[in-house]
């Protein structure tokens, strides 16, 4: 059986090299192969909303700025400089000169403005559907932008509706990476033919497989990749990914079941790396749908679920039980928002029953099953989503509540949540920048319709988060976010579950494996040992 599996994996590796040039050019010495469980959804940065898509997109395109993963300081990338007015409403960006896109077009202010305005105008005009996406990131994080204007060949001016404290950091998010302008008549152009300025460019794409090639003309000569090809191979089954890694068909593997970590760690040619990630896995409770439209029932669910058990069985030592919608190590200029010991609702089924009675659900528990939605394939922050779903269902069953699990592919899952079919949904979020606003606004503010899966809308919470994002002074921002966290606990729109570490398995021939703050990988820095 193992031999058959390895033959199949070898076929998968070779299938990406079927053209004459590729077959002659791609060798183990000049090719890095990454295996994961879920295929990308798009190569258009503005339409992407999954880690896998962001991982590939981050190799092809680049942003105006980036965040140093060690110091969390913002540094310039495609921008040469960024300056803001005293009131924080006007931001002038000077674009580096001498940079070209993969197709030879010159990077200039027009390209930067195009990358932002195509999203802004599609949302404003209601024409998002022609792109086959809803621009969820723009809706969640960039609605403070009022205008984007070219003021010279290499200068762009952003005008904001209100002062937004983390605006400079927001410019690093992958959804606003700079793209080569294209015709409005071809709205799916970037998904089929992605053109950026990054260290890799598209070579070949098919279902379940993306092949990138080194950008030999990359503008930053110090950061050029030392190898030729970068391959992303989708292998849905966990054991097959492990076999690919052990047999040399893959060099890096993501989304592995924690049960196999020990064996990989003992393998002479393999190693594990645990990446500290700013993330949270949680159970979203649909606050617009009974029974979780009633506060007592939401708090009851928090008492009902054994979060420590989920952490131990699903993450097996690679996570910490969560007690807030942001991890405790997330800070604002070094100021902590809350402590790790901040108390959450204890696991107490007797108390859960009392609250279900107060919320009027106790009499209907036996007759009203609840719908729990979850993605089918594992992710770095959800290593075994089906096991997690079953553990949650078992906790509800002990109370006499039936839970129907809907395990869907990622696109179908997102559609179900957007249309509010769920009473509950298991989700996880990796922060795009080192700022609590990325969590507290994007995931829970009423205006953030793209990622607010609990449909939470509390006026006091909304006001606290709004003030936290519009005040420049870090200590005051922290105060408002603490207030928002208190309201979050009182209203309980989620059951916070786990803060996970991203575990990467890799062949020891892979050297200098480094990650950005959002856990996307700096593949251009990797070196392959003979």
PDB file of N, CA, C and O in Angstrom, residues 177-225:
ATOM      1  N   UNK A 177      -2.074  44.206  -2.015  1.00  0.00           N
ATOM      2  CA  UNK A 177      -0.803  44.098  -2.730  1.00  0.00           C
ATOM      3  C   UNK A 177      -0.979  44.748  -4.108  1.00  0.00           C
ATOM      4  O   UNK A 177      -2.077  44.745  -4.692  1.00  0.00           O
ATOM      5  N   UNK A 178       0.116  45.243  -4.633  1.00  0.00           N
ATOM      6  CA  UNK A 178       0.049  46.006  -5.880  1.00  0.00           C
ATOM      7  C   UNK A 178       0.074  45.074  -7.094  1.00  0.00           C
ATOM      8  O   UNK A 178       0.940  44.202  -7.202  1.00  0.00           O
ATOM      9  N   UNK A 179      -0.900  45.275  -7.974  1.00  0.00           N
ATOM     10  CA  UNK A 179      -1.057  44.420  -9.154  1.00  0.00           C
ATOM     11  C   UNK A 179      -0.828  45.235 -10.418  1.00  0.00           C
ATOM     12  O   UNK A 179      -0.997  46.456 -10.418  1.00  0.00           O
ATOM     13  N   UNK A 180      -0.461  44.563 -11.483  1.00  0.00           N
ATOM     14  CA  UNK A 180      -0.316  45.225 -12.777  1.00  0.00           C
ATOM     15  C   UNK A 180      -1.704  45.576 -13.301  1.00  0.00           C
ATOM     16  O   UNK A 180      -2.593  44.717 -13.339  1.00  0.00           O
ATOM     17  N   UNK A 181      -1.941  46.817 -13.696  1.00  0.00           N
ATOM     18  CA  UNK A 181      -3.267  47.202 -14.202  1.00  0.00           C
ATOM     19  C   UNK A 181      -3.702  46.336 -15.382  1.00  0.00           C
ATOM     20  O   UNK A 181      -2.880  45.915 -16.198  1.00  0.00           O
ATOM     21  N   UNK A 182      -5.012  46.082 -15.450  1.00  0.00           N
ATOM     22  CA  UNK A 182      -5.554  45.268 -16.527  1.00  0.00           C
ATOM     23  C   UNK A 182      -6.893  45.841 -16.944  1.00  0.00           C
ATOM     24  O   UNK A 182      -7.471  46.700 -16.272  1.00  0.00           O
ATOM     25  N   UNK A 183      -7.398  45.360 -18.054  1.00  0.00           N
ATOM     26  CA  UNK A 183      -8.642  45.876 -18.616  1.00  0.00           C
ATOM     27  C   UNK A 183      -9.840  45.487 -17.748  1.00  0.00           C
ATOM     28  O   UNK A 183      -9.928  44.359 -17.254  1.00  0.00           O
ATOM     29  N   UNK A 184     -10.760  46.434 -17.569  1.00  0.00           N
ATOM     30  CA  UNK A 184     -11.991  46.148 -16.831  1.00  0.00           C
ATOM     31  C   UNK A 184     -12.833  45.094 -17.542  1.00  0.00           C
ATOM     32  O   UNK A 184     -13.726  44.492 -16.941  1.00  0.00           O
ATOM     33  N   UNK A 185     -12.557  44.863 -18.818  1.00  0.00           N
ATOM     34  CA  UNK A 185     -13.297  43.858 -19.572  1.00  0.00           C
ATOM     35  C   UNK A 185     -12.855  42.446 -19.222  1.00  0.00           C
ATOM     36  O   UNK A 185     -13.483  41.471 -19.634  1.00  0.00           O
ATOM     37  N   UNK A 186     -11.759  42.324 -18.465  1.00  0.00           N
ATOM     38  CA  UNK A 186     -11.256  41.010 -18.056  1.00  0.00           C
ATOM     39  C   UNK A 186     -11.116  40.986 -16.528  1.00  0.00           C
ATOM     40  O   UNK A 186     -10.006  40.978 -15.993  1.00  0.00           O
ATOM     41  N   UNK A 187     -12.237  40.982 -15.813  1.00  0.00           N
ATOM     42  CA  UNK A 187     -12.191  41.089 -14.348  1.00  0.00           C
ATOM     43  C   UNK A 187     -11.518  39.916 -13.654  1.00  0.00           C
ATOM     44  O   UNK A 187     -11.060  40.057 -12.522  1.00  0.00           O
ATOM     45  N   UNK A 188     -11.443  38.754 -14.322  1.00  0.00           N
ATOM     46  CA  UNK A 188     -10.790  37.599 -13.715  1.00  0.00           C
ATOM     47  C   UNK A 188      -9.346  37.461 -14.169  1.00  0.00           C
ATOM     48  O   UNK A 188      -8.720  36.406 -14.018  1.00  0.00           O
ATOM     49  N   UNK A 189      -8.790  38.534 -14.701  1.00  0.00           N
ATOM     50  CA  UNK A 189      -7.451  38.497 -15.289  1.00  0.00           C
ATOM     51  C   UNK A 189      -6.393  38.009 -14.305  1.00  0.00           C
ATOM     52  O   UNK A 189      -5.561  37.167 -14.637  1.00  0.00           O
ATOM     53  N   UNK A 190      -6.409  38.519 -13.070  1.00  0.00           N
ATOM     54  CA  UNK A 190      -5.352  38.184 -12.123  1.00  0.00           C
ATOM     55  C   UNK A 190      -5.443  36.747 -11.622  1.00  0.00           C
ATOM     56  O   UNK A 190      -4.423  36.156 -11.266  1.00  0.00           O
ATOM     57  N   UNK A 191      -6.635  36.211 -11.567  1.00  0.00           N
ATOM     58  CA  UNK A 191      -6.767  34.828 -11.126  1.00  0.00           C
ATOM     59  C   UNK A 191      -6.153  33.882 -12.165  1.00  0.00           C
ATOM     60  O   UNK A 191      -5.495  32.905 -11.814  1.00  0.00           O
ATOM     61  N   UNK A 192      -6.339  34.203 -13.433  1.00  0.00           N
ATOM     62  CA  UNK A 192      -5.822  33.346 -14.499  1.00  0.00           C
ATOM     63  C   UNK A 192      -4.368  33.669 -14.845  1.00  0.00           C
ATOM     64  O   UNK A 192      -3.593  32.787 -15.208  1.00  0.00           O
ATOM     65  N   UNK A 193      -4.033  34.937 -14.759  1.00  0.00           N
ATOM     66  CA  UNK A 193      -2.685  35.356 -15.152  1.00  0.00           C
ATOM     67  C   UNK A 193      -2.170  36.394 -14.150  1.00  0.00           C
ATOM     68  O   UNK A 193      -2.131  37.591 -14.446  1.00  0.00           O
ATOM     69  N   UNK A 194      -1.765  35.970 -12.959  1.00  0.00           N
ATOM     70  CA  UNK A 194      -1.336  36.919 -11.930  1.00  0.00           C
ATOM     71  C   UNK A 194      -0.030  37.618 -12.309  1.00  0.00           C
ATOM     72  O   UNK A 194       0.932  36.968 -12.713  1.00  0.00           O
ATOM     73  N   UNK A 195      -0.016  38.936 -12.185  1.00  0.00           N
ATOM     74  CA  UNK A 195       1.174  39.715 -12.529  1.00  0.00           C
ATOM     75  C   UNK A 195       1.473  40.684 -11.394  1.00  0.00           C
ATOM     76  O   UNK A 195       0.713  41.608 -11.127  1.00  0.00           O
ATOM     77  N   UNK A 196       2.579  40.439 -10.712  1.00  0.00           N
ATOM     78  CA  UNK A 196       3.005  41.309  -9.623  1.00  0.00           C
ATOM     79  C   UNK A 196       4.454  41.695  -9.791  1.00  0.00           C
ATOM     80  O   UNK A 196       5.022  41.617 -10.888  1.00  0.00           O
ATOM     81  N   UNK A 197       5.088  42.099  -8.685  1.00  0.00           N
ATOM     82  CA  UNK A 197       6.504  42.482  -8.701  1.00  0.00           C
ATOM     83  C   UNK A 197       7.341  41.545  -7.840  1.00  0.00           C
ATOM     84  O   UNK A 197       8.525  41.786  -7.636  1.00  0.00           O
ATOM     85  N   UNK A 198       6.748  40.469  -7.307  1.00  0.00           N
ATOM     86  CA  UNK A 198       7.375  39.635  -6.300  1.00  0.00           C
ATOM     87  C   UNK A 198       8.534  38.779  -6.781  1.00  0.00           C
ATOM     88  O   UNK A 198       8.835  38.723  -7.981  1.00  0.00           O
ATOM     89  N   UNK A 199       9.161  38.041  -5.854  1.00  0.00           N
ATOM     90  CA  UNK A 199      10.345  37.232  -6.176  1.00  0.00           C
ATOM     91  C   UNK A 199      10.038  35.989  -7.004  1.00  0.00           C
ATOM     92  O   UNK A 199      10.961  35.356  -7.517  1.00  0.00           O
ATOM     93  N   UNK A 200       8.756  35.631  -7.123  1.00  0.00           N
ATOM     94  CA  UNK A 200       8.362  34.508  -7.976  1.00  0.00           C
ATOM     95  C   UNK A 200       7.247  34.955  -8.914  1.00  0.00           C
ATOM     96  O   UNK A 200       6.480  35.870  -8.596  1.00  0.00           O
ATOM     97  N   UNK A 201       7.142  34.279 -10.054  1.00  0.00           N
ATOM     98  CA  UNK A 201       6.065  34.565 -11.000  1.00  0.00           C
ATOM     99  C   UNK A 201       5.398  33.259 -11.400  1.00  0.00           C
ATOM    100  O   UNK A 201       5.959  32.171 -11.228  1.00  0.00           O
ATOM    101  N   UNK A 202       4.200  33.375 -11.930  1.00  0.00           N
ATOM    102  CA  UNK A 202       3.435  32.174 -12.280  1.00  0.00           C
ATOM    103  C   UNK A 202       4.116  31.439 -13.438  1.00  0.00           C
ATOM    104  O   UNK A 202       4.604  32.043 -14.402  1.00  0.00           O
ATOM    105  N   UNK A 203       4.172  30.125 -13.306  1.00  0.00           N
ATOM    106  CA  UNK A 203       4.731  29.278 -14.377  1.00  0.00           C
ATOM    107  C   UNK A 203       3.643  28.362 -14.918  1.00  0.00           C
ATOM    108  O   UNK A 203       3.479  28.229 -16.127  1.00  0.00           O
ATOM    109  N   UNK A 204       2.916  27.754 -13.998  1.00  0.00           N
ATOM    110  CA  UNK A 204       1.843  26.858 -14.418  1.00  0.00           C
ATOM    111  C   UNK A 204       0.867  26.674 -13.275  1.00  0.00           C
ATOM    112  O   UNK A 204       1.260  26.616 -12.113  1.00  0.00           O
ATOM    113  N   UNK A 205      -0.418  26.580 -13.627  1.00  0.00           N
ATOM    114  CA  UNK A 205      -1.434  26.328 -12.611  1.00  0.00           C
ATOM    115  C   UNK A 205      -2.455  25.338 -13.142  1.00  0.00           C
ATOM    116  O   UNK A 205      -2.894  25.436 -14.291  1.00  0.00           O
ATOM    117  N   UNK A 206      -2.810  24.385 -12.304  1.00  0.00           N
ATOM    118  CA  UNK A 206      -3.884  23.445 -12.613  1.00  0.00           C
ATOM    119  C   UNK A 206      -4.596  23.139 -11.305  1.00  0.00           C
ATOM    120  O   UNK A 206      -4.184  23.597 -10.233  1.00  0.00           O
ATOM    121  N   UNK A 207      -5.660  22.398 -11.358  1.00  0.00           N
ATOM    122  CA  UNK A 207      -6.395  22.090 -10.142  1.00  0.00           C
ATOM    123  C   UNK A 207      -5.505  21.319  -9.166  1.00  0.00           C
ATOM    124  O   UNK A 207      -4.912  20.298  -9.504  1.00  0.00           O
ATOM    125  N   UNK A 208      -5.378  21.838  -7.977  1.00  0.00           N
ATOM    126  CA  UNK A 208      -4.599  21.180  -6.942  1.00  0.00           C
ATOM    127  C   UNK A 208      -3.105  21.410  -7.022  1.00  0.00           C
ATOM    128  O   UNK A 208      -2.346  20.829  -6.241  1.00  0.00           O
ATOM    129  N   UNK A 209      -2.661  22.272  -7.934  1.00  0.00           N
ATOM    130  CA  UNK A 209      -1.219  22.441  -8.103  1.00  0.00           C
ATOM    131  C   UNK A 209      -0.904  23.817  -8.694  1.00  0.00           C
ATOM    132  O   UNK A 209      -1.522  24.243  -9.672  1.00  0.00           O
ATOM    133  N   UNK A 210       0.056  24.501  -8.081  1.00  0.00           N
ATOM    134  CA  UNK A 210       0.538  25.773  -8.604  1.00  0.00           C
ATOM    135  C   UNK A 210       2.058  25.694  -8.695  1.00  0.00           C
ATOM    136  O   UNK A 210       2.726  25.296  -7.732  1.00  0.00           O
ATOM    137  N   UNK A 211       2.602  26.038  -9.850  1.00  0.00           N
ATOM    138  CA  UNK A 211       4.051  26.051 -10.044  1.00  0.00           C
ATOM    139  C   UNK A 211       4.481  27.491 -10.297  1.00  0.00           C
ATOM    140  O   UNK A 211       4.010  28.138 -11.234  1.00  0.00           O
ATOM    141  N   UNK A 212       5.379  27.988  -9.450  1.00  0.00           N
ATOM    142  CA  UNK A 212       5.959  29.315  -9.627  1.00  0.00           C
ATOM    143  C   UNK A 212       7.403  29.182 -10.080  1.00  0.00           C
ATOM    144  O   UNK A 212       8.059  28.169  -9.816  1.00  0.00           O
ATOM    145  N   UNK A 213       7.889  30.221 -10.737  1.00  0.00           N
ATOM    146  CA  UNK A 213       9.271  30.230 -11.202  1.00  0.00           C
ATOM    147  C   UNK A 213       9.966  31.479 -10.665  1.00  0.00           C
ATOM    148  O   UNK A 213       9.342  32.537 -10.527  1.00  0.00           O
ATOM    149  N   UNK A 214      11.227  31.354 -10.367  1.00  0.00           N
ATOM    150  CA  UNK A 214      12.000  32.475  -9.846  1.00  0.00           C
ATOM    151  C   UNK A 214      11.937  33.664 -10.805  1.00  0.00           C
ATOM    152  O   UNK A 214      12.074  33.511 -12.023  1.00  0.00           O
ATOM    153  N   UNK A 215      11.726  34.838 -10.232  1.00  0.00           N
ATOM    154  CA  UNK A 215      11.758  36.074 -11.006  1.00  0.00           C
ATOM    155  C   UNK A 215      13.213  36.521 -11.110  1.00  0.00           C
ATOM    156  O   UNK A 215      13.763  37.137 -10.194  1.00  0.00           O
ATOM    157  N   UNK A 216      13.833  36.187 -12.220  1.00  0.00           N
ATOM    158  CA  UNK A 216      15.267  36.472 -12.388  1.00  0.00           C
ATOM    159  C   UNK A 216      15.549  37.968 -12.470  1.00  0.00           C
ATOM    160  O   UNK A 216      16.684  38.403 -12.273  1.00  0.00           O
ATOM    161  N   UNK A 217      14.500  38.767 -12.762  1.00  0.00           N
ATOM    162  CA  UNK A 217      14.671  40.219 -12.868  1.00  0.00           C
ATOM    163  C   UNK A 217      14.154  40.924 -11.615  1.00  0.00           C
ATOM    164  O   UNK A 217      13.845  42.120 -11.664  1.00  0.00           O
ATOM    165  N   UNK A 218      14.057  40.195 -10.504  1.00  0.00           N
ATOM    166  CA  UNK A 218      13.507  40.773  -9.276  1.00  0.00           C
ATOM    167  C   UNK A 218      14.296  42.023  -8.875  1.00  0.00           C
ATOM    168  O   UNK A 218      15.533  42.028  -8.890  1.00  0.00           O
ATOM    169  N   UNK A 219      13.585  43.045  -8.500  1.00  0.00           N
ATOM    170  CA  UNK A 219      14.179  44.371  -8.265  1.00  0.00           C
ATOM    171  C   UNK A 219      15.138  44.419  -7.072  1.00  0.00           C
ATOM    172  O   UNK A 219      16.059  45.223  -7.036  1.00  0.00           O
ATOM    173  N   UNK A 220      14.922  43.537  -6.086  1.00  0.00           N
ATOM    174  CA  UNK A 220      15.799  43.517  -4.911  1.00  0.00           C
ATOM    175  C   UNK A 220      16.777  42.356  -5.054  1.00  0.00           C
ATOM    176  O   UNK A 220      16.474  41.221  -4.681  1.00  0.00           O
ATOM    177  N   UNK A 221      17.941  42.631  -5.609  1.00  0.00           N
ATOM    178  CA  UNK A 221      18.898  41.564  -5.936  1.00  0.00           C
ATOM    179  C   UNK A 221      19.351  40.788  -4.703  1.00  0.00           C
ATOM    180  O   UNK A 221      19.695  39.604  -4.806  1.00  0.00           O
ATOM    181  N   UNK A 222      19.333  41.402  -3.524  1.00  0.00           N
ATOM    182  CA  UNK A 222      19.760  40.726  -2.307  1.00  0.00           C
ATOM    183  C   UNK A 222      18.760  39.659  -1.859  1.00  0.00           C
ATOM    184  O   UNK A 222      19.108  38.769  -1.085  1.00  0.00           O
ATOM    185  N   UNK A 223      17.524  39.759  -2.338  1.00  0.00           N
ATOM    186  CA  UNK A 223      16.471  38.853  -1.887  1.00  0.00           C
ATOM    187  C   UNK A 223      15.977  37.921  -2.996  1.00  0.00           C
ATOM    188  O   UNK A 223      14.895  37.346  -2.883  1.00  0.00           O
ATOM    189  N   UNK A 224      16.750  37.755  -4.052  1.00  0.00           N
ATOM    190  CA  UNK A 224      16.383  36.813  -5.104  1.00  0.00           C
ATOM    191  C   UNK A 224      16.466  35.387  -4.581  1.00  0.00           C
ATOM    192  O   UNK A 224      17.342  35.053  -3.781  1.00  0.00           O
ATOM    193  N   UNK A 225      15.557  34.543  -5.048  1.00  0.00           N
ATOM    194  CA  UNK A 225      15.578  33.132  -4.660  1.00  0.00           C
ATOM    195  C   UNK A 225      16.819  32.458  -5.240  1.00  0.00           C
ATOM    196  O   UNK A 225      17.264  32.790  -6.346  1.00  0.00           O
TER     197      UNK A 225
END
